[in-house]
Structures are given as structure tokens and as C-alpha cells.
């Protein structure tokens, strides 16, 4: 048995450290990705359905020519392909997507037939390879309805965006000629449109026209495509009609395995024994004579643990059965001293590998692979303020989470998923919420969350701004398919039915039946989780004062939505609109990508940027805009750090940053731009969420230390130094401390600022361990401007920075080496400030010959502030697949340093 299982593992999965390749549950013979857009192996074509006047049965045969059909991107959407074919302009540029521009027809006005398309491709099957096997087609996702035809026969009808289908096509395939697959894809039933001027009778207050007129919610789909204030307020024109996920071909013998699932029950209080209950679905899609049954042996192994188990069952024709192995029946499923899975900073992300196979008459008929983690995730509202607090393996975890938004036109890939989750892990967040108006992401997304230690909160495609699905059965079928797909992932922590609404009947009982190992609540703002805000730019001082929201105190309990923006870098801005619209700022164009100005980028954010002195160009403005964005992120994360659990002046159990990532190219950027180019906000968050962290409070002028480890530390030191604009040290203090486990030492000492100092000061904090090794640090800039209240643009974080332009120029010494390992290119840098002034916002860029950033590239740090004599080691990592030129440019520049260019040859 050992030998046979090892063979299956080699066949079915590709595993690498923090895998940049997706782990598959089985070996697929073909994944039918298109040549166009994905560099796949299959030619897909598309044709508007009402332009075909032939019999439907003929469209998937050689009787229909595709010579006049358009190339299609699959996976993708109708609009993706139409833009690719230059029928319509790029929606993410300027005002191209704006409804009033009339450049791209909208589904609501153009009608459903306008975006109803046929997609077609062809594939060959080798009879020697497929003979005497069951042949299956797996369709992972189509939006919204589809007829699936193969070789003149309809093989499936599909409804709902989140249904995964496995179709037995054994009797429909041919071996002597091309197999022709044609799929007719229909848009959503109710596309919705902009909210009428008279308004609608439901939805969150003060949130523009989110969800349009609400009709989009009648479908089971990606609701945000109708428009929201974090994207285009007037939506995506085709509502993402299309084959949006993979279509694959695989084979089995007489049986097929699906949905392996492991439930682990840990012994309390030591969590040192784990009992596994393991199940798998077995189907027998085989003809049997009447009253005959087939004996099937189901065999499982937890790889590398010497744990084997098997059961023989008797099945009738077309039966689907869940086969369960319990620790009572199989004592080998009791694991002593299990390797526990932990979130980021809390321990290792330990994972186990499980493989099932079936045998009929001694012949292996199918095999399937999965990974699982042994851990327990619970939550309670038995807290001082009744807010929900999460626990992992019996220990409380302070949630530093975020709200994930999918790419708004579903133009995604494994490369994009890896980059965004790599950045997410770098930022230090420990939970991602799939907001209810978005989607459920790919298996690869969950795989990476398992590996990076990022918890996932799953919502099920309903919001308070939209109607609920009209077809309850369809909705529950989508829930059923999704839960079965994702439930085995260690990172999956919590189920929530909707965003700010209620639930469909039977949802809770269905999820409990399918899983039963995770918590559930009806909606995102209930049961110990209060309503969110702020969402837009505010005076940064209000975060410290806890007055950032008009709704009252929001830094308390558990806040599911709290955040602010950061403008993208200038290179990204130039990819969004014409130069004439960038500078001087064209308010109409800027506001359109800002949810019609919702985040105040062309108003308050601009005013705060101008507090660093009026800019003469978009380059200067974008650089100064990074200062504002960095302080937005630093202040928010650190205010919540300060009030962690019981350690602050109020109880807080966590918050989710609103929002995490840009779904389109937009002015109101986040930690990275849609193009995968990081902003200063990524490195501000990375610093604020470092596991051992000293921080400064702009309102109290005090220094605190935060610990995110389940470990205490003794005999540490925290140091503060303050410099004026001329680099004169005006304050210094050091205190010895003992840091509590997973806790905070607040207000250790107060920083004193002389009255006769310069208008701007710089604060450097260091945290040293018992051997005087630096384990945490921080840097701040502060003005003398007096804070005069939340409705003003005043205060030491917000105004009075004009004299930053008087900062003396300095020099950066640069040393670097390059190396290529495992298909990745690394630049290892040593930067040292050799001048006598502060190097303010030193930026590193890795550019191609045209001056474009190489994306994605992973910088260990960026936008740094280096004191005179201070140095830092930085690493830049890029996949060699992104480096096709012979020479690239390494750029070192800063607010008060001259640009340095280093030519790096690769070939």
C-alpha cells in the first residue's frame, strides 16, 4: 500500500515551499485554458448568440465554422474578451467605463441578449489513454447560466456563479476526430442598475448608491458588479458574464471520489490528543443489472504518519455515498501530540497530507488528495463588552484583519493570487474577510492562506444594499457546492451568511450539516460585531481620539470595517488616465475611480498632501501623497494595537481594515495598486503589525510596546530619540521592560518636545532584547501644529509640514549583489545614509528599459527613513519569468536624495 500511495502523490500534486504552484486534488488530463490571455493550450472562440441562425445542436459540431468568431479568453468574461479584441476600450482607464460616456453598453439598457455569447473550443483524446475509463468534465464556475454542449449533445445546464460541476462525458466523447465543446453563457437574470433618484427603501445610510437599485441581489452572483463606492459606482457593464473559472478533463475507473473531509477534535485543556473523523464521497457512475451491487474498497492514508484505514462497501448503480471513518472504529485515527496549525505569529502552519483511493476487484479505480490542519477555532461573546473574541487552540487571538475584494472583472490568475497573498502575509494581517458582495476565491487562494497562516471569514453573496436571491434552491445549491469545496482548509475560520443583512432559510442548518466544525452567524454586524466606519479620509488625529466616525466610538469591541486610503505611486497613476487629467487634477476623472469621490481623494486627501507644501507636478504630488497614506495606515493599526484585548483603556477583540486591495485601477489605493505595485502603506502596515513593536501615540505623546507572540519577554529595553529638522537630538530616553505574553505595555513613558524646537520633529523608537539586539523599531514625523478638533485639518499628524521642504539633502551609499535561485532573481541591497541629514522616504524601484516597474516584485522594505549613519538591508525578489530583457534598472531615490541608477545585466 505504501508504494501505491506514493505513486499517486507524485502524480497528483506539486508541492513547494509557500507553493507558487497550485496543489491539485487529482491529476487532470487537460485544463482547457485559452491560448489568448492565459498562454494555455486551447483555442477558444466566441460569438454573440443572436448572430447565429443555425440549429443549436450544430454549434458543437463541424457543421459550424468559427472562422468569423472572435478569439476568447477562458477563464474570463464576455467583456474581458471584447476588450481584448478592441471592440471596447479598457474599462479601467479614464472615463471609459462611465455609464454617461456611452463607450461600453450596459447590460441593463442593452438587454440580456446583448451579452449572451457562445464560447467554443476543441480538444483531442487519445483512445489508448482513455479507453475503458470514465471521462469527466469539471466546470469550476460559470456566471450566470449556461448550456453545455459536446459533439452535438447537451450535457449540462448550469445555474449560479459558485456551482462546481462534474459531468460524465464518457458516452459523448470521440477518438477519431476533434471533440467540440460549445457553451452558451447567459448573463444574470436581474442585472440591476443605478439607484433611481427617488432612492430605495433599504440599504446602509450615507453610502451613496451601493448596490444600485438592489435587483442584482436576486441572483446568486458577484453583487459588486452593479456598482459600489469602493469601485465604479455605476458598475461593470456585462456584470461579469462568462466562463470565469477553469474547465478540466480527468478520468477515473468505475468509481469517482469527491469531497474528502477531516474533522479533528482536540482534547482539552492540553490540546495534546486529536481524534480524526474522516469522510469521502464515493460515486458509482456505472451500469449494473437490476438488483446487483458492486463491492468497492475505500482506502485512506495520512501520508508520512503511518496511518492507514480502509472499508469495503456495497454500492448500487449510480449511487453516491458518504463513507465515514471514525476514531471509535479506527483507533489509528487518534493522533497523540499532533502538529498543530497556527495563524501567523502564533506558531507553525503545520499541515497533513491525506490521500484516498478506491479499488474494484483489486484494481485502483480513483484517487484523490487533500491537505488538512489540526486546530480548533472557536469564538465567544463572554467578554467585558460582549464583543466577539476568537480563540485558536484554546488561546485568544486579537484579530488584525482585513476585507478582501475580488478583481472586479475577474481578470485574475495564480500569479496574481500569489502576489496579493504574499503582500498580505508581509503586511502582518491574520484574517481575511470575503465581503458578502464579492466572491468565494479559488482553491489556490485557500491553499496559500493555509501556508501563510491567514484565517478566512467566508460570507455567502448577500448584502443589506441588495435584494435576496429569489431562487432559494439555487442559492442553497451554491452554498452546498462552496462549503464542500473549501471546508477542509485549516485557514477557513468562520461562516457568515451575509453582509449587513439576514440569511436565507435553511442556510445555517445546511452549513452545520456539511461542516459543523466552525462558527456561524447570520450577518456581519451582529452577535458581538458592531457596525463599521470610518471608510474614507479623515483627520488622522481622530483615530487616536476615537472620533474618526460620525457614528461615535469605533475603536472598541469588534469592528468589521475601519480604514482609509493611500494614493498609488506615480507610475500607477499614469496607467489610469491621460497626463492632462493627472495634473492639474481633473476632479471628474479622479473622482470616477474613487467611487464618485467617496474617499475624498481629490478633496481632503489632496488638502492633507498640500500640507507638505504645494506640488509643482504629479510626480511631486504622488510622492508627498505617500506620506499621508503611510500615516493613515500606521495610525489605524497602532491605535488598535494599543487597545488590544484587555490591555488598553477599553476592550477590543479585533478589527477588519476596510478595504484590503484595489478591485480596479483607482486613485483611492491601498497597500498595493491594482497593478500589484506596492505603496508606502504596505510597509507602514508591515511595521505596525510586526510581532514585537514599539509605537508612539500622537495624542498622548507616549511610547508603548506590543507583543503578538504567545510568549513573554524579560529584560528588554525600549528607546526613544527625537531630532529636530536640523538633526539635533532634542530628547532621548531608555527604559527596561518585561513584556507580557500576547500583550501590550502601554504608556511606558512620555516623550517631551521642547517649546523652542523646529516646526517638524522626527522620532526614532527601538526595541532591544536582553542581548541588546534590535527586535523592533519605528519612525515618525511630527509637526508643532495644534490639534483643534475632528472637523478641522489640524494637528501634529495632519498639518504644518511645509518646512519638510527645508530638509537638507543627504546621500545614500548603495551596495548590492544579485543571485538567481530556483527560478527567482534576488537583489540583496545594503543602503546607508552617509550624509548629515535624515533620508526621508527612500524608495527603491526595479524598472525595465522603458521605466516601468517589474511586477510583481517583492521588496522586504521600502519607502524608508534613515537617520545619518543608519543602514538597512533590503531584498528584492522577482520571478525570472518576469525578466525577459537583457538589462534592468535599479533605482534608489528619495524626497531629499538624488536619484541613483544602477544598470543590472541578466544575460
PDB file of C-alpha atoms in Angstrom, residues 403-551:
ATOM      1  CA  UNK A 403     -11.758  42.975   3.893  1.00  0.00           C
ATOM      2  CA  UNK A 404     -10.867  41.271   0.630  1.00  0.00           C
ATOM      3  CA  UNK A 405     -12.314  42.498  -2.669  1.00  0.00           C
ATOM      4  CA  UNK A 406     -12.002  40.388  -5.833  1.00  0.00           C
ATOM      5  CA  UNK A 407     -10.673  41.774  -9.099  1.00  0.00           C
ATOM      6  CA  UNK A 408     -13.779  43.489 -10.385  1.00  0.00           C
ATOM      7  CA  UNK A 409     -13.747  41.971 -13.882  1.00  0.00           C
ATOM      8  CA  UNK A 410     -12.384  38.624 -12.645  1.00  0.00           C
ATOM      9  CA  UNK A 411      -9.125  39.189 -14.510  1.00  0.00           C
ATOM     10  CA  UNK A 412      -7.163  37.033 -12.142  1.00  0.00           C
ATOM     11  CA  UNK A 413      -4.550  34.284 -12.238  1.00  0.00           C
ATOM     12  CA  UNK A 414      -2.492  32.136  -9.910  1.00  0.00           C
ATOM     13  CA  UNK A 415       0.329  34.661 -10.303  1.00  0.00           C
ATOM     14  CA  UNK A 416      -1.931  37.488  -9.163  1.00  0.00           C
ATOM     15  CA  UNK A 417      -3.336  35.429  -6.280  1.00  0.00           C
ATOM     16  CA  UNK A 418       0.143  34.538  -5.070  1.00  0.00           C
ATOM     17  CA  UNK A 419       1.349  38.139  -5.261  1.00  0.00           C
ATOM     18  CA  UNK A 420      -1.611  39.570  -3.368  1.00  0.00           C
ATOM     19  CA  UNK A 421      -1.419  36.954  -0.625  1.00  0.00           C
ATOM     20  CA  UNK A 422       2.363  37.273  -0.406  1.00  0.00           C
ATOM     21  CA  UNK A 423       1.869  41.005   0.190  1.00  0.00           C
ATOM     22  CA  UNK A 424      -0.924  40.210   2.656  1.00  0.00           C
ATOM     23  CA  UNK A 425       1.326  37.971   4.720  1.00  0.00           C
ATOM     24  CA  UNK A 426       4.080  40.584   4.574  1.00  0.00           C
ATOM     25  CA  UNK A 427       1.709  43.193   5.977  1.00  0.00           C
ATOM     26  CA  UNK A 428       1.129  41.085   9.086  1.00  0.00           C
ATOM     27  CA  UNK A 429      -2.641  40.694   8.863  1.00  0.00           C
ATOM     28  CA  UNK A 430      -4.064  37.480  10.332  1.00  0.00           C
ATOM     29  CA  UNK A 431      -7.597  37.273   8.873  1.00  0.00           C
ATOM     30  CA  UNK A 432      -9.237  37.945   5.505  1.00  0.00           C
ATOM     31  CA  UNK A 433     -12.966  38.502   5.233  1.00  0.00           C
ATOM     32  CA  UNK A 434     -14.655  37.629   1.954  1.00  0.00           C
ATOM     33  CA  UNK A 435     -17.104  40.516   1.923  1.00  0.00           C
ATOM     34  CA  UNK A 436     -20.640  39.434   1.040  1.00  0.00           C
ATOM     35  CA  UNK A 437     -20.869  41.327  -2.257  1.00  0.00           C
ATOM     36  CA  UNK A 438     -17.774  39.639  -3.663  1.00  0.00           C
ATOM     37  CA  UNK A 439     -16.944  36.015  -4.473  1.00  0.00           C
ATOM     38  CA  UNK A 440     -15.531  32.895  -2.886  1.00  0.00           C
ATOM     39  CA  UNK A 441     -11.948  32.724  -4.086  1.00  0.00           C
ATOM     40  CA  UNK A 442     -10.070  29.797  -5.633  1.00  0.00           C
ATOM     41  CA  UNK A 443      -8.718  26.643  -4.025  1.00  0.00           C
ATOM     42  CA  UNK A 444      -5.249  28.104  -4.570  1.00  0.00           C
ATOM     43  CA  UNK A 445      -6.224  31.167  -2.546  1.00  0.00           C
ATOM     44  CA  UNK A 446      -7.163  28.947   0.396  1.00  0.00           C
ATOM     45  CA  UNK A 447      -4.017  26.859  -0.092  1.00  0.00           C
ATOM     46  CA  UNK A 448      -1.880  29.961   0.316  1.00  0.00           C
ATOM     47  CA  UNK A 449      -3.844  31.108   3.359  1.00  0.00           C
ATOM     48  CA  UNK A 450      -3.184  27.666   4.872  1.00  0.00           C
ATOM     49  CA  UNK A 451       0.527  28.095   4.213  1.00  0.00           C
ATOM     50  CA  UNK A 452       0.846  31.744   5.266  1.00  0.00           C
ATOM     51  CA  UNK A 453      -1.292  31.371   8.399  1.00  0.00           C
ATOM     52  CA  UNK A 454      -4.080  33.759   7.364  1.00  0.00           C
ATOM     53  CA  UNK A 455      -7.555  32.990   8.693  1.00  0.00           C
ATOM     54  CA  UNK A 456     -10.553  33.300   6.344  1.00  0.00           C
ATOM     55  CA  UNK A 457     -14.056  34.571   7.138  1.00  0.00           C
ATOM     56  CA  UNK A 458     -16.498  33.397   4.448  1.00  0.00           C
ATOM     57  CA  UNK A 459     -19.708  35.221   3.535  1.00  0.00           C
ATOM     58  CA  UNK A 460     -22.325  33.949   1.118  1.00  0.00           C
ATOM     59  CA  UNK A 461     -23.090  36.594  -1.540  1.00  0.00           C
ATOM     60  CA  UNK A 462     -25.785  38.724   0.080  1.00  0.00           C
ATOM     61  CA  UNK A 463     -25.749  42.330   1.308  1.00  0.00           C
ATOM     62  CA  UNK A 464     -28.044  44.773   3.052  1.00  0.00           C
ATOM     63  CA  UNK A 465     -27.919  47.046   0.000  1.00  0.00           C
ATOM     64  CA  UNK A 466     -29.491  44.486  -2.329  1.00  0.00           C
ATOM     65  CA  UNK A 467     -32.448  42.124  -2.523  1.00  0.00           C
ATOM     66  CA  UNK A 468     -32.046  38.479  -1.540  1.00  0.00           C
ATOM     67  CA  UNK A 469     -31.946  35.625  -4.088  1.00  0.00           C
ATOM     68  CA  UNK A 470     -35.359  34.749  -5.469  1.00  0.00           C
ATOM     69  CA  UNK A 471     -34.473  31.065  -6.043  1.00  0.00           C
ATOM     70  CA  UNK A 472     -33.808  29.550  -2.631  1.00  0.00           C
ATOM     71  CA  UNK A 473     -32.928  26.141  -4.054  1.00  0.00           C
ATOM     72  CA  UNK A 474     -30.347  27.631  -6.388  1.00  0.00           C
ATOM     73  CA  UNK A 475     -28.827  29.659  -3.569  1.00  0.00           C
ATOM     74  CA  UNK A 476     -28.563  26.647  -1.248  1.00  0.00           C
ATOM     75  CA  UNK A 477     -27.062  24.551  -4.061  1.00  0.00           C
ATOM     76  CA  UNK A 478     -24.341  27.177  -4.467  1.00  0.00           C
ATOM     77  CA  UNK A 479     -23.741  27.196  -0.704  1.00  0.00           C
ATOM     78  CA  UNK A 480     -23.572  23.397  -0.695  1.00  0.00           C
ATOM     79  CA  UNK A 481     -21.033  23.275  -3.514  1.00  0.00           C
ATOM     80  CA  UNK A 482     -18.883  26.006  -1.989  1.00  0.00           C
ATOM     81  CA  UNK A 483     -18.772  24.635   1.562  1.00  0.00           C
ATOM     82  CA  UNK A 484     -17.809  21.182   0.310  1.00  0.00           C
ATOM     83  CA  UNK A 485     -15.018  22.750  -1.740  1.00  0.00           C
ATOM     84  CA  UNK A 486     -13.435  24.884   0.994  1.00  0.00           C
ATOM     85  CA  UNK A 487     -14.238  23.162   4.312  1.00  0.00           C
ATOM     86  CA  UNK A 488     -11.036  21.117   4.518  1.00  0.00           C
ATOM     87  CA  UNK A 489      -8.773  24.175   4.663  1.00  0.00           C
ATOM     88  CA  UNK A 490      -7.155  24.902   8.015  1.00  0.00           C
ATOM     89  CA  UNK A 491      -7.368  28.634   7.344  1.00  0.00           C
ATOM     90  CA  UNK A 492     -11.169  28.662   6.992  1.00  0.00           C
ATOM     91  CA  UNK A 493     -12.282  30.052  10.354  1.00  0.00           C
ATOM     92  CA  UNK A 494     -15.831  31.400  10.265  1.00  0.00           C
ATOM     93  CA  UNK A 495     -19.049  31.396   8.261  1.00  0.00           C
ATOM     94  CA  UNK A 496     -21.262  34.481   7.957  1.00  0.00           C
ATOM     95  CA  UNK A 497     -24.400  34.380   5.849  1.00  0.00           C
ATOM     96  CA  UNK A 498     -24.472  38.000   4.660  1.00  0.00           C
ATOM     97  CA  UNK A 499     -23.041  41.476   4.795  1.00  0.00           C
ATOM     98  CA  UNK A 500     -25.289  43.676   6.939  1.00  0.00           C
ATOM     99  CA  UNK A 501     -28.485  41.771   6.160  1.00  0.00           C
ATOM    100  CA  UNK A 502     -30.033  38.479   7.294  1.00  0.00           C
ATOM    101  CA  UNK A 503     -29.993  34.923   5.933  1.00  0.00           C
ATOM    102  CA  UNK A 504     -31.809  32.682   3.513  1.00  0.00           C
ATOM    103  CA  UNK A 505     -33.925  29.937   5.135  1.00  0.00           C
ATOM    104  CA  UNK A 506     -32.062  26.732   5.988  1.00  0.00           C
ATOM    105  CA  UNK A 507     -28.601  28.217   5.408  1.00  0.00           C
ATOM    106  CA  UNK A 508     -27.432  27.732   8.988  1.00  0.00           C
ATOM    107  CA  UNK A 509     -28.645  24.147   9.222  1.00  0.00           C
ATOM    108  CA  UNK A 510     -27.146  23.283   5.819  1.00  0.00           C
ATOM    109  CA  UNK A 511     -23.722  24.665   6.729  1.00  0.00           C
ATOM    110  CA  UNK A 512     -23.801  22.909  10.093  1.00  0.00           C
ATOM    111  CA  UNK A 513     -24.707  19.637   8.388  1.00  0.00           C
ATOM    112  CA  UNK A 514     -21.926  19.977   5.816  1.00  0.00           C
ATOM    113  CA  UNK A 515     -19.260  21.129   8.273  1.00  0.00           C
ATOM    114  CA  UNK A 516     -20.106  21.568  11.948  1.00  0.00           C
ATOM    115  CA  UNK A 517     -16.548  22.449  12.977  1.00  0.00           C
ATOM    116  CA  UNK A 518     -16.719  26.232  12.572  1.00  0.00           C
ATOM    117  CA  UNK A 519     -18.753  29.065  13.990  1.00  0.00           C
ATOM    118  CA  UNK A 520     -21.591  30.737  12.094  1.00  0.00           C
ATOM    119  CA  UNK A 521     -23.530  33.962  12.417  1.00  0.00           C
ATOM    120  CA  UNK A 522     -26.345  35.407  10.372  1.00  0.00           C
ATOM    121  CA  UNK A 523     -24.766  38.698   9.304  1.00  0.00           C
ATOM    122  CA  UNK A 524     -21.598  40.711   9.611  1.00  0.00           C
ATOM    123  CA  UNK A 525     -22.833  43.283  12.136  1.00  0.00           C
ATOM    124  CA  UNK A 526     -24.442  41.205  14.874  1.00  0.00           C
ATOM    125  CA  UNK A 527     -23.646  38.741  17.636  1.00  0.00           C
ATOM    126  CA  UNK A 528     -20.759  40.697  19.122  1.00  0.00           C
ATOM    127  CA  UNK A 529     -19.649  42.560  15.991  1.00  0.00           C
ATOM    128  CA  UNK A 530     -20.810  46.161  15.672  1.00  0.00           C
ATOM    129  CA  UNK A 531     -21.227  48.319  12.587  1.00  0.00           C
ATOM    130  CA  UNK A 532     -18.225  49.712  10.777  1.00  0.00           C
ATOM    131  CA  UNK A 533     -16.695  53.073   9.778  1.00  0.00           C
ATOM    132  CA  UNK A 534     -14.778  55.215   9.075  1.00  0.00           C
ATOM    133  CA  UNK A 535     -14.253  54.371   5.406  1.00  0.00           C
ATOM    134  CA  UNK A 536     -12.714  57.493   3.912  1.00  0.00           C
ATOM    135  CA  UNK A 537     -10.040  60.082   4.586  1.00  0.00           C
ATOM    136  CA  UNK A 538     -10.308  61.782   7.977  1.00  0.00           C
ATOM    137  CA  UNK A 539      -8.025  63.879  10.114  1.00  0.00           C
ATOM    138  CA  UNK A 540      -5.502  61.288  11.280  1.00  0.00           C
ATOM    139  CA  UNK A 541      -5.647  62.642  14.825  1.00  0.00           C
ATOM    140  CA  UNK A 542      -9.215  61.380  15.117  1.00  0.00           C
ATOM    141  CA  UNK A 543      -8.024  57.768  15.116  1.00  0.00           C
ATOM    142  CA  UNK A 544      -6.126  58.445  18.332  1.00  0.00           C
ATOM    143  CA  UNK A 545      -9.049  60.404  19.742  1.00  0.00           C
ATOM    144  CA  UNK A 546     -11.551  57.705  18.673  1.00  0.00           C
ATOM    145  CA  UNK A 547     -13.696  60.296  16.890  1.00  0.00           C
ATOM    146  CA  UNK A 548     -12.989  59.261  13.283  1.00  0.00           C
ATOM    147  CA  UNK A 549     -16.588  58.197  12.650  1.00  0.00           C
ATOM    148  CA  UNK A 550     -19.777  60.220  12.746  1.00  0.00           C
ATOM    149  CA  UNK A 551     -21.344  57.090  14.227  1.00  0.00           C
TER     150      UNK A 551
END
